[in-house]
Tab-separated table of C-alpha atoms in Angstrom:
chain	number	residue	atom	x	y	z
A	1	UNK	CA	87.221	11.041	-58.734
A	2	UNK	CA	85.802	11.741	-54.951
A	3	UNK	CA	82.310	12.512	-54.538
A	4	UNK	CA	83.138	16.201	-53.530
A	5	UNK	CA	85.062	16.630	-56.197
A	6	UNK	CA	82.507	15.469	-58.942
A	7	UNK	CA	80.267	17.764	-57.446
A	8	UNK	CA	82.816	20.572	-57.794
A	9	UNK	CA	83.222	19.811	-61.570
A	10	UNK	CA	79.503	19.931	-62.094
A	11	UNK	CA	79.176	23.142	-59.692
A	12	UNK	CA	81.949	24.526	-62.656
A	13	UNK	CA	80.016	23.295	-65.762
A	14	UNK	CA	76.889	25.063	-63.793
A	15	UNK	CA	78.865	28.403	-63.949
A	16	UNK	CA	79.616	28.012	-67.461
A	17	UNK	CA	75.446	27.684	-68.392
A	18	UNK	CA	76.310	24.056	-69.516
A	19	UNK	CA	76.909	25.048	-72.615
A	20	UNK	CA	76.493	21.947	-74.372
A	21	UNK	CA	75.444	21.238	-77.999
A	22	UNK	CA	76.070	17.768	-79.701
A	23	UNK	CA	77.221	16.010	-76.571
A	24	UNK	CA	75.556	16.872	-72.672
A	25	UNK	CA	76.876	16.709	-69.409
A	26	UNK	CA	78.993	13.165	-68.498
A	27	UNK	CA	78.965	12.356	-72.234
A	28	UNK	CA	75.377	11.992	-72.458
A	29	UNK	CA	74.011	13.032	-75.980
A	30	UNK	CA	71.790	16.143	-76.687
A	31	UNK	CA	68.170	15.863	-76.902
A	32	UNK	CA	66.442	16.564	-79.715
A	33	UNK	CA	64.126	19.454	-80.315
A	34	UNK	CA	65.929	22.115	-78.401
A	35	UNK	CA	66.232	20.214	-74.783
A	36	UNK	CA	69.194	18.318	-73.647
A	37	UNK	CA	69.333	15.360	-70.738
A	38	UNK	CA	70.423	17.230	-67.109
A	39	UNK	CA	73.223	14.713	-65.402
A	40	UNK	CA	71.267	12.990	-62.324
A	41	UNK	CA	72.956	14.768	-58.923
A	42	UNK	CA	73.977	13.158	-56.232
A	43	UNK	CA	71.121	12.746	-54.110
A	44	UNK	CA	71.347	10.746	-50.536
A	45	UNK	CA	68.532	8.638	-49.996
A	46	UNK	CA	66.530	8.305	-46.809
A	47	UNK	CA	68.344	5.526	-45.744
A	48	UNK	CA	71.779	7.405	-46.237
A	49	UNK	CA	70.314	9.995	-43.295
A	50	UNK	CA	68.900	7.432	-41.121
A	51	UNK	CA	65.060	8.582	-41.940
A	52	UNK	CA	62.269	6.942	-39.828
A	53	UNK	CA	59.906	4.927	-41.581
A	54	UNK	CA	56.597	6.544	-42.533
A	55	UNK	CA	53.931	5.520	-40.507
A	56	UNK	CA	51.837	4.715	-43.643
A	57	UNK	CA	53.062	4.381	-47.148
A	58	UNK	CA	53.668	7.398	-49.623
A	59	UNK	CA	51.476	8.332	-51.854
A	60	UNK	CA	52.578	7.262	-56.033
A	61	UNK	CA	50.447	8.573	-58.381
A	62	UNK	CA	50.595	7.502	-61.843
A	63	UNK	CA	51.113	11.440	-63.376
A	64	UNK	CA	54.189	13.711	-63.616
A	65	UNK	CA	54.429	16.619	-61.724
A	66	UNK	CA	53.923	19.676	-63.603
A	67	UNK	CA	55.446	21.878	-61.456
A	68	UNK	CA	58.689	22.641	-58.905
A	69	UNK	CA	57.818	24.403	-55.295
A	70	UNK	CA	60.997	26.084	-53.505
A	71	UNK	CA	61.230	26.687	-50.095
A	72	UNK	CA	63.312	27.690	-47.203
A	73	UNK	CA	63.612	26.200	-43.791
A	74	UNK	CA	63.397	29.262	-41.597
A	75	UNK	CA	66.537	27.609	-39.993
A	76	UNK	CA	70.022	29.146	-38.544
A	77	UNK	CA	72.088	30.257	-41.205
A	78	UNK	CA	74.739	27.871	-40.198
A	79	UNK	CA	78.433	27.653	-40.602
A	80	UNK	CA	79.017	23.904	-40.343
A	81	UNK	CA	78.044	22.842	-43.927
A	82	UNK	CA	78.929	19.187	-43.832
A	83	UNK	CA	77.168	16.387	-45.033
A	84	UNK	CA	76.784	15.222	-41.126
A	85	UNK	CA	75.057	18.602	-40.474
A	86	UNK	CA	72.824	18.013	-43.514
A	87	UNK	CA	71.568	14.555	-42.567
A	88	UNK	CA	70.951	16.124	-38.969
A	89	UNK	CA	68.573	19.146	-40.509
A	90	UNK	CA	67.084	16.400	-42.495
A	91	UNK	CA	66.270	14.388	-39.603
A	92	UNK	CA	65.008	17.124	-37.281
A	93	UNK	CA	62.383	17.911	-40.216
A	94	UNK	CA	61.224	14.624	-40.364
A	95	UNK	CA	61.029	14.685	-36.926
A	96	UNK	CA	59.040	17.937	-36.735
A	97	UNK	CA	56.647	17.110	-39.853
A	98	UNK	CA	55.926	13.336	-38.128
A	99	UNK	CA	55.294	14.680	-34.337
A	100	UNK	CA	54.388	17.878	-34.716
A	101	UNK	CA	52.243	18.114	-37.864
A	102	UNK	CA	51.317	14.776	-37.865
A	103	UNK	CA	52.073	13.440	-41.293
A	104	UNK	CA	53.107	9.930	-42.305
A	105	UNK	CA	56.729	11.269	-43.221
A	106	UNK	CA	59.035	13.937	-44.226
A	107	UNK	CA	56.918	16.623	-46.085
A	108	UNK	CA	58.860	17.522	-49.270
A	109	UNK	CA	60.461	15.743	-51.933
A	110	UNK	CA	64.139	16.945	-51.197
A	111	UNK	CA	66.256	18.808	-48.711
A	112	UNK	CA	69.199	21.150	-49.856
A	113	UNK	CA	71.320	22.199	-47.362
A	114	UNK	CA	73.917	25.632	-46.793
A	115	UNK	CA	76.754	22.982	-47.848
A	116	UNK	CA	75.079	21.932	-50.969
A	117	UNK	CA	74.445	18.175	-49.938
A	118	UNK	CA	71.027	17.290	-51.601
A	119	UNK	CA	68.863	14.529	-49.810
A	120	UNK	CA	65.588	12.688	-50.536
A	121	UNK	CA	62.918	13.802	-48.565
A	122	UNK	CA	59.805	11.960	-48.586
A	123	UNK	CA	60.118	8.228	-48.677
A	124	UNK	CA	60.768	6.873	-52.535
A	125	UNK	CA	60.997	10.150	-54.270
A	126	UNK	CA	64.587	9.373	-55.641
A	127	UNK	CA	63.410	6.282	-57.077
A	128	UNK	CA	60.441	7.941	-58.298
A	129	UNK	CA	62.157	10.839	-59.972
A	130	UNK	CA	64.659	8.798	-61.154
A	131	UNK	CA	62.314	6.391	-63.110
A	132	UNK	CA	60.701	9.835	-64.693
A	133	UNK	CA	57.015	8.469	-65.377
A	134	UNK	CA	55.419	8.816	-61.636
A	135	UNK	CA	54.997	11.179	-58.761
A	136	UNK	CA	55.526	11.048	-55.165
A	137	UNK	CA	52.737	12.948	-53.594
A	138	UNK	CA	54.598	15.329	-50.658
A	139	UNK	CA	52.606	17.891	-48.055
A	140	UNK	CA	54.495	20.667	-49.009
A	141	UNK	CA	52.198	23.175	-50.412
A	142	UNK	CA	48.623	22.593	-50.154
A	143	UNK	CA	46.324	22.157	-52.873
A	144	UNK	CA	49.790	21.954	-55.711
A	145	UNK	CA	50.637	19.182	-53.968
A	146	UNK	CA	49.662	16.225	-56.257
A	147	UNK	CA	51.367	18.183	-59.207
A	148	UNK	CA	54.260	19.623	-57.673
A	149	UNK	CA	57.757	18.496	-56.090
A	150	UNK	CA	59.004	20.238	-53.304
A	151	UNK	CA	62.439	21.377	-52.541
A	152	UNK	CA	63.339	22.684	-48.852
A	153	UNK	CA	66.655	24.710	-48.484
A	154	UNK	CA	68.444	24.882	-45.442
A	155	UNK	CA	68.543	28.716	-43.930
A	156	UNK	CA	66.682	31.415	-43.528
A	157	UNK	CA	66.698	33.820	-46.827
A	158	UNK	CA	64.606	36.989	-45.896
A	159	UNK	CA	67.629	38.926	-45.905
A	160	UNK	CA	70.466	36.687	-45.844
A	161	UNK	CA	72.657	35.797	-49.328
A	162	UNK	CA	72.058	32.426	-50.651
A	163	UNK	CA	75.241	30.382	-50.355
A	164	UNK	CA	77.136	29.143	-53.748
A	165	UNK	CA	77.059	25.626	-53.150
A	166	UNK	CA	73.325	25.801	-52.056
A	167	UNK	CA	72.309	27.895	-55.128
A	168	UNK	CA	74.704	25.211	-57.558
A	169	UNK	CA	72.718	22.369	-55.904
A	170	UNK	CA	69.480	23.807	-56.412
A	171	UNK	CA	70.013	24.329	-60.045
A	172	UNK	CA	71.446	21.441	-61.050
A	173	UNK	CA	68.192	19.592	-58.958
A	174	UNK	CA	66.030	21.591	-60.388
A	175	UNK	CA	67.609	21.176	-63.988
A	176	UNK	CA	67.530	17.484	-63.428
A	177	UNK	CA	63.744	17.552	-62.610
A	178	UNK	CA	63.273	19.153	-65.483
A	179	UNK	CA	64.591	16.963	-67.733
A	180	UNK	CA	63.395	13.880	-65.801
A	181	UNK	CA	59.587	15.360	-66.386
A	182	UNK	CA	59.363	17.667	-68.837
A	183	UNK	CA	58.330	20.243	-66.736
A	184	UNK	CA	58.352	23.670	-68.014
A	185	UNK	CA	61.322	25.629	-66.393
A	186	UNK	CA	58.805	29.052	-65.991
A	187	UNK	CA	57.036	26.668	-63.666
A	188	UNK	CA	59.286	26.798	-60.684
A	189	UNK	CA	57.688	28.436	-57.976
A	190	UNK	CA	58.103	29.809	-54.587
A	191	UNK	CA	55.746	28.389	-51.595
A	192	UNK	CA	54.518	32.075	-51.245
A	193	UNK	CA	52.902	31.978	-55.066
A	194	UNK	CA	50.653	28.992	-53.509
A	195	UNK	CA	50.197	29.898	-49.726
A	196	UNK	CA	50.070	33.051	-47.639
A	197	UNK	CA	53.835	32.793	-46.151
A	198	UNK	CA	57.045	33.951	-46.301
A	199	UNK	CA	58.982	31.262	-47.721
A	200	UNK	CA	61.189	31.285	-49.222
A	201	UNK	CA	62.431	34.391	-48.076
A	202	UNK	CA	62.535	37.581	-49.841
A	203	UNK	CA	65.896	36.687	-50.945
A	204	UNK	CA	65.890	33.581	-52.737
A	205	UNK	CA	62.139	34.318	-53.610
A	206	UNK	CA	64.125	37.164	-55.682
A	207	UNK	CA	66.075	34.999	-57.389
A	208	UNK	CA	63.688	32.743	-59.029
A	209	UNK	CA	63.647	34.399	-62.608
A	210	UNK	CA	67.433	33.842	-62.384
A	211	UNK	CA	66.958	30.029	-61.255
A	212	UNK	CA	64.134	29.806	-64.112
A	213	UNK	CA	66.469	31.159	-66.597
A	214	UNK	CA	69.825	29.316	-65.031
A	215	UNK	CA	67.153	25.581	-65.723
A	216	UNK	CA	66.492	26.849	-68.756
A	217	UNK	CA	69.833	27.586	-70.522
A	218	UNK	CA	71.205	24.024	-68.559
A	219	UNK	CA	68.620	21.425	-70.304
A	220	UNK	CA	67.737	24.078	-73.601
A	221	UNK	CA	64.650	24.710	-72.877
A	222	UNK	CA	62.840	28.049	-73.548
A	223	UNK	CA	61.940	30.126	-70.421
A	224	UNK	CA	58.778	32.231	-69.988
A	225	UNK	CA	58.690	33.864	-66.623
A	226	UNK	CA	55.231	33.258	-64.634
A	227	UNK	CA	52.537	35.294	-63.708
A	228	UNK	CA	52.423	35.470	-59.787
A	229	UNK	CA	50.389	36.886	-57.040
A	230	UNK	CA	51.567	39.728	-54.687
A	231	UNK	CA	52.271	38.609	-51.143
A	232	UNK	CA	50.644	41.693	-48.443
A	233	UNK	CA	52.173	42.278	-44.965
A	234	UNK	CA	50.921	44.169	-42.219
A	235	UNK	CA	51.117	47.778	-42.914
A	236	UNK	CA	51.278	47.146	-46.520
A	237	UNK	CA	50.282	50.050	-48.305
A	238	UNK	CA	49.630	50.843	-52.296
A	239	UNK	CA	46.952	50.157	-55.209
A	240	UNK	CA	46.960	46.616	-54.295
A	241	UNK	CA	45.736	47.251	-50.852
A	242	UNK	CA	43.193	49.335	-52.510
A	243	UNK	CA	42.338	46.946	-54.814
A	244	UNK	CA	41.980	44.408	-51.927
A	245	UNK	CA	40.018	46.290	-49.947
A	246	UNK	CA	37.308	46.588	-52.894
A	247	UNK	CA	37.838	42.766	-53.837
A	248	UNK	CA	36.999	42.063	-50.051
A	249	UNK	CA	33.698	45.000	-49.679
A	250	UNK	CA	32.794	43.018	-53.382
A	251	UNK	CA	32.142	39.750	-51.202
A	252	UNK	CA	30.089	41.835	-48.580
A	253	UNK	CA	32.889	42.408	-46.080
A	254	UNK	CA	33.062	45.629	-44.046
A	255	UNK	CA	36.669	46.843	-44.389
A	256	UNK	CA	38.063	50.845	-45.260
A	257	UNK	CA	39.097	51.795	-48.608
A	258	UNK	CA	42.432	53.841	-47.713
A	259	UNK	CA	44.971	51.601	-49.312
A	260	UNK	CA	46.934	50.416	-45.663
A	261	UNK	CA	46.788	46.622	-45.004
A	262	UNK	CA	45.750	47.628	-41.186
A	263	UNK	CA	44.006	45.042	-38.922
A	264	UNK	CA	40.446	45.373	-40.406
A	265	UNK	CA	41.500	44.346	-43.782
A	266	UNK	CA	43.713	41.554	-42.211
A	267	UNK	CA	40.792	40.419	-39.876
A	268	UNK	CA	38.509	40.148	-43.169
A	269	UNK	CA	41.680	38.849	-45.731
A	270	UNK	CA	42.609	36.390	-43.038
A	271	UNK	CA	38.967	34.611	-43.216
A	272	UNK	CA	39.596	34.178	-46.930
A	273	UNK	CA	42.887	32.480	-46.496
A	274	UNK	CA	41.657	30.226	-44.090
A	275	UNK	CA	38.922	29.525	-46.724
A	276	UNK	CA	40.823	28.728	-49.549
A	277	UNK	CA	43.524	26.333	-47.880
A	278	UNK	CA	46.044	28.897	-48.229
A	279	UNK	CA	47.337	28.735	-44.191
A	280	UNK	CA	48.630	25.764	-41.932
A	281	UNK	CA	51.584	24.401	-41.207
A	282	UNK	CA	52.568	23.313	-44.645
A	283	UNK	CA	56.757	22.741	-44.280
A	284	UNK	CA	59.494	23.074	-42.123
A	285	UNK	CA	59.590	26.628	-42.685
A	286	UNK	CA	56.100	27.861	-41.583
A	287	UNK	CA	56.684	26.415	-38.071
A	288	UNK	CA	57.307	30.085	-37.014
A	289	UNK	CA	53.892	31.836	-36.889
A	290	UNK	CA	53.285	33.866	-39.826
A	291	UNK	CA	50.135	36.642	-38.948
A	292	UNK	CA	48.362	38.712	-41.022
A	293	UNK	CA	49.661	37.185	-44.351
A	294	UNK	CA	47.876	37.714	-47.645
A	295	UNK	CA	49.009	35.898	-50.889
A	296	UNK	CA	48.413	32.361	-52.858
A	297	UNK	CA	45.566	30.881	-53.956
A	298	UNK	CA	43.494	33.144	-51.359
A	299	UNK	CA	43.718	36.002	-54.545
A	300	UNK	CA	42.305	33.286	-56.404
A	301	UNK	CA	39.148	33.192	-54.666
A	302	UNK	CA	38.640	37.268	-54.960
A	303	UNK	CA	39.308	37.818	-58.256
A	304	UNK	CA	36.065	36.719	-60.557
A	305	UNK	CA	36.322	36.598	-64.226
A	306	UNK	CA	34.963	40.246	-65.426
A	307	UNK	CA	33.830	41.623	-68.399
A	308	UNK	CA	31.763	43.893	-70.727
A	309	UNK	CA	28.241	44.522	-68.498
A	310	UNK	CA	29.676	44.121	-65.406
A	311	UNK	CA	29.676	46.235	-62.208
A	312	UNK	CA	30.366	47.078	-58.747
A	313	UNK	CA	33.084	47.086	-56.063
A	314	UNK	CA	35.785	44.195	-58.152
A	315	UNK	CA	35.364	46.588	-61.235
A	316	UNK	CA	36.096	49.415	-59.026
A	317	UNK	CA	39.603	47.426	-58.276
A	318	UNK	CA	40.597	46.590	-61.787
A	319	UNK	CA	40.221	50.030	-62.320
A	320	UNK	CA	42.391	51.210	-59.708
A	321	UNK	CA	44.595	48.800	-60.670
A	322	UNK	CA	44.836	49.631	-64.449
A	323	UNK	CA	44.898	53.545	-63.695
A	324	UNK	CA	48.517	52.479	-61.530
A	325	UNK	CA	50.021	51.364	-64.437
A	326	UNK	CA	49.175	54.413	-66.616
A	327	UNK	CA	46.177	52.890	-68.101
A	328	UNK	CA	43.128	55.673	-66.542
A	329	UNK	CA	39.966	54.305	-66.605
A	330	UNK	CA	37.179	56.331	-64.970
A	331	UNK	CA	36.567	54.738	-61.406
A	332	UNK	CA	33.000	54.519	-62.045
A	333	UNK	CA	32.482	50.759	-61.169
A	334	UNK	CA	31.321	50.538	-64.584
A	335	UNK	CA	32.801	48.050	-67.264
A	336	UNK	CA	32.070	49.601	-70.255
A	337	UNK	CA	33.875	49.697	-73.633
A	338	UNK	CA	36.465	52.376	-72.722
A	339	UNK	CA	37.371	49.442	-69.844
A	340	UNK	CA	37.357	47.040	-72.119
A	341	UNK	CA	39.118	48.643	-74.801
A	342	UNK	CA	42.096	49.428	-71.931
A	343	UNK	CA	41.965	45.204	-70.361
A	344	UNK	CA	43.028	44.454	-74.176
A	345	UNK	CA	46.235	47.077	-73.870
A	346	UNK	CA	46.933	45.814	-70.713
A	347	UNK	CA	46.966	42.352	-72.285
A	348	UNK	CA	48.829	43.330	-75.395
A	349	UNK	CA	51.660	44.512	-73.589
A	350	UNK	CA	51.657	41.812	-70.792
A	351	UNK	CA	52.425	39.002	-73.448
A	352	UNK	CA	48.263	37.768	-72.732
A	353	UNK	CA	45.296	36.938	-75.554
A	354	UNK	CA	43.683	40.038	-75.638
A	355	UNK	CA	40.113	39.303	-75.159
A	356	UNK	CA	38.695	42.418	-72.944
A	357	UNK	CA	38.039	39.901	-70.480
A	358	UNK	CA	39.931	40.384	-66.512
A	359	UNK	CA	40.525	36.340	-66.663
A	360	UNK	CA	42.678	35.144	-63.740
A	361	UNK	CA	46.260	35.608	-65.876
A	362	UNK	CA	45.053	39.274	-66.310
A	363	UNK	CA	44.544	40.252	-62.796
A	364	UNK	CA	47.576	38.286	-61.620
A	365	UNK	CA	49.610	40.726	-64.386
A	366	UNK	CA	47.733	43.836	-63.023
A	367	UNK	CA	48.329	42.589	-59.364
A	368	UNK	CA	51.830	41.757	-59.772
């Protein structure tokens, strides 16, 4: 059978949920316990592309990855969508991550173009990932970079469709990854959950409960969709805003309280994105500049752990927060036990330990 055609067969068992039960995909058996082996893709290597070397070797580090990172390449939506085209993207990223952003090589771990063609991205990952039991360490997002492998996907998606054979490919890599590691298939991410950006786009961003739950049903693993934080634009406007605004006047910033994302609150947010890692040039596809972002990890660093006693301008945004999803609290500032007795509903019904305690989980539920 051709190469295209094998990966038309598997694109067809994809559609069908790879609904497997005593034997898997290419005859391999089920896995015990629920979870079934994911067939290995075809993945070109570097040297199929033509990569440069890396002007220092990769990183291996003797741990799995716990996690998957999708991205987009803020790329032309292209028409040609042959392999030639896909090597070419793949070598004008390595170009751009080696020259412009000075890294030792290609940023992530693979490259899925509009065509579908999958290709390793950093040096060694195939063999890496194909072994099962190590990690190659890529620059794709931040501080989740020693736990997490990185997939870039050719196009722009803030508005476009994802193509068919892009979307097939990207399941069945994911899938694979998966069952290679052991990862968890709720913890497939977009770069925006990590860093304050775009990527992936709105659009495929959109579609990640779908791609969690597509992983899922292909290697039998249970799904439980992730708690994320809310990405803010310019102009934003809402409770989060608000609750923003009070998070930021909490750490002795000067900002309004009116709810808009204008350029005071982006002046002051910025500062705390910049502090917590969460900006730079971390891919291909935040070449383009990206101003007045809030999202990631920056939340992280705003959002204290909160409970019975405590006071002031963060309690004032938990309450906003809970009083936007029907829960009133009295905006008093005050966490008392009517506050505390309304954090355990709020956790109750979010699927969270309910503790009375605004942990990290629990704002990134309210937040969300």
């Amino acid at each position: 059978m051709a190469l295209r055609d094998v990966r038309v067969a598997r694109r067809v068992l994809l559609a069908g949920g790879l609904a497997v039960s005593a034997v898997g995909v290419c005859g391999m058996p089920a896995v015990a316990g629920g979870s079934r082996r994911s067939a290995a893709p075809e993945i070109a290597s570097t040297a199929d592309w033509q990569a440069r070397e890396p002007t220092s070797p990769v990183d291996v580090l003797d741990s799995k990855p716990v996690k998957i990172v999708v991205h987009h390449t803020a790329s032309p939506n292209v028409d040609d969508t042959s392999q030639e085209a896909a090597f070419a993207l793949a070598r004008q990223i390595q170009d751009f991550h080696m020259d412009s952003n000075g890294w030792k090589d290609t940023g992530q771990n693979f490259t899925n173009s509009r065509g579908g063609w999958l290709m390793e991205g950093r040096h060694r990952s195939l063999e890496v990932l194909t072994a099962g039991d190590q990690h190659v360490q890529g620059a794709h997002a931040g501080a989740e970079n020693p736990v997490s492998l990185g997939i870039e996907n050719e196009g722009t998606y803030t508005d476009a469709t994802v193509p068919e054979d892009l979307w097939d490919s990207l399941v069945q890599l994911c899938a694979y990854m998966v069952a290679q590691y052991g990862i968890e298939p709720g913890e497939i991410y977009g770069h925006r959950d990590f860093m304050a950006t775009e990527c992936p786009g709105d659009v495929l961003y959109g579609r990640l409960p779908e791609l969690r739950e597509a992983v899922g049903a292909a290697t039998g693993r249970a799904v439980v969709q992730p708690a994320v934080w809310p990405l803010l634009r310019p102009e934003a406007a809402g409770p989060s805003v608000t609750a923003l605004q009070l998070l930021l006047r909490a750490q002795g910033a000067s900002v309004p309280v009116d709810g808009v994302f204008g350029p005071q609150t982006q002046a002051a947010a910025g500062g705390i994105v910049a502090a917590s890692g969460a900006a730079g040039a971390s891919c291909y596809a935040t070449r383009l500049p990206e101003p007045g972002l809030f999202g990631g990890s920056a939340w992280a660093g705003l959002t204290p752990a909160l409970g019975p006693g405590a006071g002031g301008d963060a309690v004032r945004a938990a309450q906003v927060l809970l009083t936007s999803r029907g829960r009133y609290v009295a905006a008093d500032a005050r966490f008392g036990d009517r506050m505390a007795a309304v954090v355990r509903e709020f956790q109750v019904s979010s699927g969270l330990a309910a503790t009375g305690v605004l942990d990290q989980r629990t704002w990134q539920r309210l937040l969300g």
